[in-house]
Short mmCIF file of C-alpha atoms in Angstrom, two decimals:
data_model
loop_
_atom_site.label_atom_id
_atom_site.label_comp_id
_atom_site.label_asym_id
_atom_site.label_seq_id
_atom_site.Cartn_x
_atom_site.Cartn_y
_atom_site.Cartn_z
CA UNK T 68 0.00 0.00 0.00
CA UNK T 69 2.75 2.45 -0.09
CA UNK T 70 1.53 5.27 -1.65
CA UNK T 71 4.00 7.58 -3.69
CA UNK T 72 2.94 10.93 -4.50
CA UNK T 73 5.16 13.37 -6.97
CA UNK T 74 5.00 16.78 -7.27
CA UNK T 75 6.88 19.05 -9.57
CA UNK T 76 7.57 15.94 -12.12
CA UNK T 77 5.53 15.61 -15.25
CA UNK T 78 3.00 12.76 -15.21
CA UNK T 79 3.99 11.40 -18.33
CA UNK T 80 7.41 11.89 -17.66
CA UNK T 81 6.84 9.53 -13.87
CA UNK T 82 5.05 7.03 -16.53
CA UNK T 83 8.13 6.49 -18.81
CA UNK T 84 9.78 4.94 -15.05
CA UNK T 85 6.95 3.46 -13.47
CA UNK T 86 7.21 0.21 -14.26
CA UNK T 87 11.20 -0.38 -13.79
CA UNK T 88 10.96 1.61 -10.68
CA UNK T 89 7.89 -0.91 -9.30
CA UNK T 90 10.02 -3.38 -10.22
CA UNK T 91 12.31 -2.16 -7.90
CA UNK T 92 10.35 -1.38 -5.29
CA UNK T 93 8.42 -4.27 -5.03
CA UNK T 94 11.75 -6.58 -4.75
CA UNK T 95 12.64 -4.04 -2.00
CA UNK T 96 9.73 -3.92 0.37
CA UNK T 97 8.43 -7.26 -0.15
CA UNK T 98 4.78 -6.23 -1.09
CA UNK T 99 2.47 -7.32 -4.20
CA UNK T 100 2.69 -4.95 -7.02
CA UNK T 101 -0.81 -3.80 -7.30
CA UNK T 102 -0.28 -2.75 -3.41
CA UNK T 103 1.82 0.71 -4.58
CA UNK T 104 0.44 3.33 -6.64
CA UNK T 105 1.88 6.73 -7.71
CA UNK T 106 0.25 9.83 -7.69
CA UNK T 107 1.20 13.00 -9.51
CA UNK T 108 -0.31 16.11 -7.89
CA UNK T 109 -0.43 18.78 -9.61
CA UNK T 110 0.55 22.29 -7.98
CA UNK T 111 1.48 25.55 -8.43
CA UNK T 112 4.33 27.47 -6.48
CA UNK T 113 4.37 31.19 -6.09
CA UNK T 114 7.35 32.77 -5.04
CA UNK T 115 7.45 36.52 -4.72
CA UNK T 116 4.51 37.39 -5.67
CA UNK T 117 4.99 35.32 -8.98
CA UNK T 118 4.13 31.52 -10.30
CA UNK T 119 7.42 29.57 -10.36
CA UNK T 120 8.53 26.05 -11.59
CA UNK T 121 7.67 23.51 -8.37
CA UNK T 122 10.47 21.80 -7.04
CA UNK T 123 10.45 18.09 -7.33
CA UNK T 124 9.37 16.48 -4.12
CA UNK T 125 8.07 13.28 -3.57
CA UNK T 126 6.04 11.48 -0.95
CA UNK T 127 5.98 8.10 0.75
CA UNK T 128 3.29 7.30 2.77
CA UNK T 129 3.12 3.86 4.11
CA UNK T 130 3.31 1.61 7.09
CA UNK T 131 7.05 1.85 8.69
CA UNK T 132 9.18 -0.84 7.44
CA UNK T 133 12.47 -0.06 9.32
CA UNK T 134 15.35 2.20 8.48
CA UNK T 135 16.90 0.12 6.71
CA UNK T 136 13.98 -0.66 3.95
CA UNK T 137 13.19 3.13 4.16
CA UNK T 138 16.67 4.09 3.00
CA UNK T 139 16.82 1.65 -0.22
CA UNK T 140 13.46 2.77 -1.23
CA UNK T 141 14.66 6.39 -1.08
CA UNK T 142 17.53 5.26 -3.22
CA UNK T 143 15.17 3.23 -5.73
CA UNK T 144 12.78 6.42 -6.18
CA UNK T 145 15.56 9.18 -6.34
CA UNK T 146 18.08 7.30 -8.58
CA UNK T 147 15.22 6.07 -10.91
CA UNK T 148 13.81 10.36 -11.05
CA UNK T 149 17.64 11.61 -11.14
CA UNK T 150 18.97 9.31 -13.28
CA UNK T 151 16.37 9.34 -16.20
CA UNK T 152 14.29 12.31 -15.77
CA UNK T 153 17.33 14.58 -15.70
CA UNK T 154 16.28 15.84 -12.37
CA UNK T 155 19.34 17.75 -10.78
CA UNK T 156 17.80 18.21 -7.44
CA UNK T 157 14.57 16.73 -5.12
CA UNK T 158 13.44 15.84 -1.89
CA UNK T 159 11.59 12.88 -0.60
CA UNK T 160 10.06 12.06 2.54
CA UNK T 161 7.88 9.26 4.26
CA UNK T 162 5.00 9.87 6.41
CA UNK T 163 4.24 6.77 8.56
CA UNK T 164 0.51 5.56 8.86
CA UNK T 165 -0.27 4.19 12.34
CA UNK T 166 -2.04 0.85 11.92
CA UNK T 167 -4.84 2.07 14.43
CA UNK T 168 -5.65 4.88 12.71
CA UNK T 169 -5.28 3.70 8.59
CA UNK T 170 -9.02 3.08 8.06
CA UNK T 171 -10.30 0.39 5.12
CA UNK T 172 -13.67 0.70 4.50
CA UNK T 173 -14.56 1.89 8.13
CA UNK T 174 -12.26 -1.12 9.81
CA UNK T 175 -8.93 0.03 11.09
CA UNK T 176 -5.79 -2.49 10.39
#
């Protein structure tokens, strides 16, 4: 279920990684495939009074999986948005879902 949301990357440009970068992921976390899904948000940064190119950030969001999971999957998703996407520069961070409060159809996990 980790859920990976991108801003400040084109959509079809995360679509031209996707798959290889699944791949990747799911050999790193040890989940099914159809349990991640990417989400490109789109948004607009305004910086002095003006609209400005958004920095590339991305989003994890998923149930904590150690430190040591954590840090290959930040290599996985950075190297695969770096390396082919001629991204210079991004962040990425992981917010942790709490198993009593992550909700499924009104049933918490």
């Amino acid at each position: 279920m980790p859920q990976i949301k991108v801003r400040g990357i084109n959509e079809n440009d995360i679509c031209k990684i996707s798959e290889k970068m699944i791949d990747e992921l799911v050999e790193a976390v040890k989940c099914p495939r159809d349990y991640f899904e990417i989400e490109c948000i789109k948004s607009v940064a305004i910086r002095d009074g003006k609209i400005s190119d958004v920095y590339p950030f991305v989003e994890v969001a998923w149930f904590d999986r150690g430190q040591e999971v954590q840090d290959v999957v930040a290599k996985i998703i950075t190297d695969n948005i770096r390396k082919n996407l001629n991204v210079e520069s991004m962040d990425l961070a992981f917010t942790v879902f709490e198993k009593e409060k992550y909700y499924e159809n009104g049933e918490h996990f």
